[in-house]
Every structure is written in C-alpha cells, then in structure tokens.
C-alpha cells in the first residue's frame, strides 16, 4: 500500500471516536512525507478554506465540550485549522510530518508544528 492509496476512516460504535485503519506502511509514509504532500505547494488559504477551518474548529470545541482542554491536530499541514478564528480551547497544538509544511509554518512566525 502506498501513502497515496487512501484508507478507511471508521467510528467506534460505543464512543463515536473516529480513526483511520488499513494505514500505509511506515516506510511508505516516510517516503511520502520526505518528498511532498498535497499541501507543499499550497498558496495562502482561500476564503472558503478559512470558513471550513473555522467550522471545523467550532466542531472540535463543541465535541471537546470544555474551553480549558488541550487539542492536538496530528497532520496539521501548514496550520490552517490552528489559525481558525473560532471559539478556542485553551491550547490548540499541531504536529506535521512533512518537513516542507512544518518549515512553512515556522517561517510564518506561528508555533505548533
């Protein structure tokens, strides 16, 4: 399986937590993130991206149910969701495996990659 083949996202019937299954091998993921991701050449987020990030941030805050929680977005690309102007949890972190995306985030002056 290649990192570009996709994977299934499933939800736990008991708690509703979502997760990816049938993931690519670690070697495939390492090779993919060492070269590029679909966000590497992305321009500044569009107005539609901003609206989507804000709606997603609102959903996360609602799902967490507390404004004093910490949230970690794994695979944050260049951090669009982290910058969403929505009601926020106390701490919103992001981690990114793509060196290009993480570097772009750091160069923007933002934290959390």
PDB file of N, CA and C in Angstrom, residues 61-97:
ATOM      1  N   UNK A  61     -14.290  22.217  19.237  1.00  0.00           N
ATOM      2  CA  UNK A  61     -14.567  22.801  20.555  1.00  0.00           C
ATOM      3  C   UNK A  61     -15.869  22.236  21.110  1.00  0.00           C
ATOM      4  N   UNK A  62     -16.889  22.114  20.255  1.00  0.00           N
ATOM      5  CA  UNK A  62     -18.165  21.553  20.704  1.00  0.00           C
ATOM      6  C   UNK A  62     -17.996  20.095  21.134  1.00  0.00           C
ATOM      7  N   UNK A  63     -17.228  19.336  20.362  1.00  0.00           N
ATOM      8  CA  UNK A  63     -17.008  17.930  20.684  1.00  0.00           C
ATOM      9  C   UNK A  63     -16.224  17.731  21.960  1.00  0.00           C
ATOM     10  N   UNK A  64     -15.247  18.599  22.197  1.00  0.00           N
ATOM     11  CA  UNK A  64     -14.444  18.502  23.418  1.00  0.00           C
ATOM     12  C   UNK A  64     -15.299  18.886  24.618  1.00  0.00           C
ATOM     13  N   UNK A  65     -16.143  19.889  24.451  1.00  0.00           N
ATOM     14  CA  UNK A  65     -17.081  20.252  25.500  1.00  0.00           C
ATOM     15  C   UNK A  65     -16.519  21.095  26.623  1.00  0.00           C
ATOM     16  N   UNK A  66     -15.256  21.485  26.522  1.00  0.00           N
ATOM     17  CA  UNK A  66     -14.640  22.314  27.567  1.00  0.00           C
ATOM     18  C   UNK A  66     -13.696  23.299  26.907  1.00  0.00           C
ATOM     19  N   UNK A  67     -13.675  24.510  27.393  1.00  0.00           N
ATOM     20  CA  UNK A  67     -12.757  25.507  26.843  1.00  0.00           C
ATOM     21  C   UNK A  67     -11.392  25.469  27.528  1.00  0.00           C
ATOM     22  N   UNK A  68     -11.227  24.621  28.543  1.00  0.00           N
ATOM     23  CA  UNK A  68      -9.935  24.538  29.226  1.00  0.00           C
ATOM     24  C   UNK A  68      -9.145  23.299  28.795  1.00  0.00           C
ATOM     25  N   UNK A  69      -9.534  22.693  27.683  1.00  0.00           N
ATOM     26  CA  UNK A  69      -8.879  21.469  27.206  1.00  0.00           C
ATOM     27  C   UNK A  69      -7.733  21.797  26.256  1.00  0.00           C
ATOM     28  N   UNK A  70      -6.874  20.821  26.074  1.00  0.00           N
ATOM     29  CA  UNK A  70      -5.827  20.899  25.059  1.00  0.00           C
ATOM     30  C   UNK A  70      -6.208  19.973  23.918  1.00  0.00           C
ATOM     31  N   UNK A  71      -5.976  20.426  22.685  1.00  0.00           N
ATOM     32  CA  UNK A  71      -6.292  19.634  21.498  1.00  0.00           C
ATOM     33  C   UNK A  71      -5.046  19.554  20.636  1.00  0.00           C
ATOM     34  N   UNK A  72      -4.754  18.368  20.120  1.00  0.00           N
ATOM     35  CA  UNK A  72      -3.620  18.155  19.236  1.00  0.00           C
ATOM     36  C   UNK A  72      -4.143  17.726  17.871  1.00  0.00           C
ATOM     37  N   UNK A  73      -3.804  18.477  16.836  1.00  0.00           N
ATOM     38  CA  UNK A  73      -4.132  18.076  15.470  1.00  0.00           C
ATOM     39  C   UNK A  73      -2.885  17.422  14.888  1.00  0.00           C
ATOM     40  N   UNK A  74      -2.975  16.138  14.600  1.00  0.00           N
ATOM     41  CA  UNK A  74      -1.860  15.410  14.007  1.00  0.00           C
ATOM     42  C   UNK A  74      -2.049  15.452  12.497  1.00  0.00           C
ATOM     43  N   UNK A  75      -1.042  15.977  11.811  1.00  0.00           N
ATOM     44  CA  UNK A  75      -1.147  16.161  10.367  1.00  0.00           C
ATOM     45  C   UNK A  75      -1.756  17.513  10.043  1.00  0.00           C
ATOM     46  N   UNK A  76      -1.213  18.565  10.649  1.00  0.00           N
ATOM     47  CA  UNK A  76      -1.817  19.901  10.535  1.00  0.00           C
ATOM     48  C   UNK A  76      -1.400  20.666   9.285  1.00  0.00           C
ATOM     49  N   UNK A  77      -0.583  20.050   8.416  1.00  0.00           N
ATOM     50  CA  UNK A  77      -0.105  20.718   7.188  1.00  0.00           C
ATOM     51  C   UNK A  77       0.539  22.042   7.562  1.00  0.00           C
ATOM     52  N   UNK A  78       0.071  23.141   7.007  1.00  0.00           N
ATOM     53  CA  UNK A  78       0.660  24.444   7.318  1.00  0.00           C
ATOM     54  C   UNK A  78      -0.096  25.172   8.428  1.00  0.00           C
ATOM     55  N   UNK A  79      -1.048  24.502   9.078  1.00  0.00           N
ATOM     56  CA  UNK A  79      -1.680  25.046  10.273  1.00  0.00           C
ATOM     57  C   UNK A  79      -2.925  25.863  10.082  1.00  0.00           C
ATOM     58  N   UNK A  80      -3.608  25.710   8.977  1.00  0.00           N
ATOM     59  CA  UNK A  80      -4.824  26.496   8.741  1.00  0.00           C
ATOM     60  C   UNK A  80      -5.856  26.343   9.833  1.00  0.00           C
ATOM     61  N   UNK A  81      -6.080  25.124  10.281  1.00  0.00           N
ATOM     62  CA  UNK A  81      -7.063  24.896  11.340  1.00  0.00           C
ATOM     63  C   UNK A  81      -6.609  25.535  12.647  1.00  0.00           C
ATOM     64  N   UNK A  82      -5.303  25.516  12.906  1.00  0.00           N
ATOM     65  CA  UNK A  82      -4.782  26.094  14.151  1.00  0.00           C
ATOM     66  C   UNK A  82      -5.027  27.597  14.215  1.00  0.00           C
ATOM     67  N   UNK A  83      -5.118  28.238  13.041  1.00  0.00           N
ATOM     68  CA  UNK A  83      -5.291  29.685  12.979  1.00  0.00           C
ATOM     69  C   UNK A  83      -6.747  30.114  12.854  1.00  0.00           C
ATOM     70  N   UNK A  84      -7.671  29.169  12.825  1.00  0.00           N
ATOM     71  CA  UNK A  84      -9.083  29.494  12.610  1.00  0.00           C
ATOM     72  C   UNK A  84      -9.593  30.437  13.688  1.00  0.00           C
ATOM     73  N   UNK A  85     -10.253  31.516  13.279  1.00  0.00           N
ATOM     74  CA  UNK A  85     -10.781  32.485  14.255  1.00  0.00           C
ATOM     75  C   UNK A  85     -12.112  32.019  14.822  1.00  0.00           C
ATOM     76  N   UNK A  86     -12.050  30.999  15.663  1.00  0.00           N
ATOM     77  CA  UNK A  86     -13.265  30.443  16.263  1.00  0.00           C
ATOM     78  C   UNK A  86     -13.089  30.389  17.769  1.00  0.00           C
ATOM     79  N   UNK A  87     -14.178  30.182  18.502  1.00  0.00           N
ATOM     80  CA  UNK A  87     -14.008  29.963  19.948  1.00  0.00           C
ATOM     81  C   UNK A  87     -12.993  28.847  20.128  1.00  0.00           C
ATOM     82  N   UNK A  88     -12.032  29.080  20.971  1.00  0.00           N
ATOM     83  CA  UNK A  88     -10.905  28.149  21.041  1.00  0.00           C
ATOM     84  C   UNK A  88     -10.849  27.427  22.363  1.00  0.00           C
ATOM     85  N   UNK A  89     -10.233  26.274  22.314  1.00  0.00           N
ATOM     86  CA  UNK A  89      -9.898  25.582  23.541  1.00  0.00           C
ATOM     87  C   UNK A  89      -8.670  26.279  24.112  1.00  0.00           C
ATOM     88  N   UNK A  90      -8.321  25.937  25.325  1.00  0.00           N
ATOM     89  CA  UNK A  90      -7.221  26.630  25.986  1.00  0.00           C
ATOM     90  C   UNK A  90      -5.921  26.515  25.191  1.00  0.00           C
ATOM     91  N   UNK A  91      -5.616  25.332  24.699  1.00  0.00           N
ATOM     92  CA  UNK A  91      -4.380  25.124  23.955  1.00  0.00           C
ATOM     93  C   UNK A  91      -4.698  24.278  22.724  1.00  0.00           C
ATOM     94  N   UNK A  92      -4.293  24.740  21.546  1.00  0.00           N
ATOM     95  CA  UNK A  92      -4.522  24.024  20.297  1.00  0.00           C
ATOM     96  C   UNK A  92      -3.163  23.839  19.637  1.00  0.00           C
ATOM     97  N   UNK A  93      -2.669  22.603  19.630  1.00  0.00           N
ATOM     98  CA  UNK A  93      -1.364  22.289  19.068  1.00  0.00           C
ATOM     99  C   UNK A  93      -1.518  21.578  17.730  1.00  0.00           C
ATOM    100  N   UNK A  94      -0.464  21.629  16.933  1.00  0.00           N
ATOM    101  CA  UNK A  94      -0.441  20.864  15.697  1.00  0.00           C
ATOM    102  C   UNK A  94       0.928  20.234  15.506  1.00  0.00           C
ATOM    103  N   UNK A  95       0.949  19.047  14.930  1.00  0.00           N
ATOM    104  CA  UNK A  95       2.185  18.352  14.587  1.00  0.00           C
ATOM    105  C   UNK A  95       2.085  17.954  13.128  1.00  0.00           C
ATOM    106  N   UNK A  96       3.185  18.108  12.410  1.00  0.00           N
ATOM    107  CA  UNK A  96       3.202  17.803  10.980  1.00  0.00           C
ATOM    108  C   UNK A  96       4.459  17.022  10.636  1.00  0.00           C
ATOM    109  N   UNK A  97       4.294  15.966   9.830  1.00  0.00           N
ATOM    110  CA  UNK A  97       5.426  15.139   9.424  1.00  0.00           C
ATOM    111  C   UNK A  97       6.133  15.668   8.182  1.00  0.00           C
TER     112      UNK A  97
END
